Every structure is written in C-alpha cells, then in structure tokens.
Amino acid sequence: MKSNLPVIYVGDTVKVGVIIQEGGKERTQPYEGVVIAKRGAGINQNITVRRTFQGVGVERVFLIHSPRIESIKVLRRGKVRRAKLYYLRDRVGKATRLKQRFDRAL
C-alpha cells in the first residue's frame, strides 16, 4: 500500500498521474477531474474521476494503490453534501461546478 497519498474526499478536484506505456517507453499522463465516488477500503480502495473532454463527459475509475498510479494531487476541495455525485452526469456546462471548500487543507 502507498503511504504518501493525500486525504481525498468526494467533490475534490484531483490530478492523477497515470503511467502510460507507448511502445517500449513509459510516460506519465495527468488526468484531472472531480472525484464523484469513492469505493472500497484498504488495498482495494478506488475513486471515480469525472472530467469533460471536448464536450463529452469521461469517467475513469482509479485503483488508488495501483502501481500504474504515480501520483495523486488535490487541487481544490469541493463543498458537497452527499457521498456519490452521480447527479453531475445529467448536468451540462456551468451547472457542473461545485462550490469551493476552505475549511480543509489541500
């Protein structure tokens, strides 16, 4: 298990560094979006990150302790009142924005 991970809450905007293999080379590709769900515990813990790319919503599930995840950085804390933010799937444009939360450190 990784020990250097930040505390991640649902509603946070995170940047996940994913290791991608292209041919024989490896590189880190950042994936930035809002955490809409957390699931599991211990080594099996995963997060679902949603972002809008070219007008299309894209969701990706990341196993937090996977060796393919190089880094996770919290960019912004979101103010939400529920555990799963699946309602963001039905929203478009500015309606997908979340208020920022300042009482938790980054």
Short mmCIF file of C-alpha atoms in Angstrom, two decimals, residues 1 3 15 17 23 32 35-36 40 43-44 52-53 56 63 67 74 78 80-81 87-88 92 95 101 103-105:
data_model
loop_
_atom_site.label_atom_id
_atom_site.label_comp_id
_atom_site.label_asym_id
_atom_site.label_seq_id
_atom_site.Cartn_x
_atom_site.Cartn_y
_atom_site.Cartn_z
CA MET A 1 0.00 0.00 0.00
CA SER A 3 1.77 5.75 2.28
CA LYS A 15 -4.82 15.48 -10.77
CA GLY A 17 -0.58 10.95 -12.73
CA GLY A 23 5.82 1.03 -27.31
CA GLU A 32 -7.62 15.99 -13.96
CA VAL A 35 -13.97 12.82 -7.64
CA ILE A 36 -17.61 11.72 -7.92
CA GLY A 40 -13.69 0.04 -1.16
CA ILE A 43 -5.72 -2.03 -0.77
CA ASN A 44 -8.93 -2.22 -2.86
CA THR A 52 -15.33 16.90 -19.61
CA PHE A 53 -13.19 16.37 -22.69
CA VAL A 56 -18.12 14.79 -23.70
CA LEU A 63 -7.35 1.91 -8.05
CA PRO A 67 1.49 0.65 -9.41
CA VAL A 74 -5.60 17.52 -4.68
CA GLY A 78 -15.40 20.84 -3.21
CA VAL A 80 -20.77 18.68 -1.28
CA ARG A 81 -23.42 17.10 0.93
CA TYR A 87 -26.18 13.69 -10.47
CA LEU A 88 -23.32 15.55 -12.20
CA VAL A 92 -24.14 20.36 -18.61
CA ALA A 95 -24.28 23.57 -13.76
CA ARG A 101 -14.47 24.42 0.48
CA ASP A 103 -12.05 24.54 5.92
CA ARG A 104 -9.97 21.52 4.80
CA ALA A 105 -6.31 21.82 3.90
#
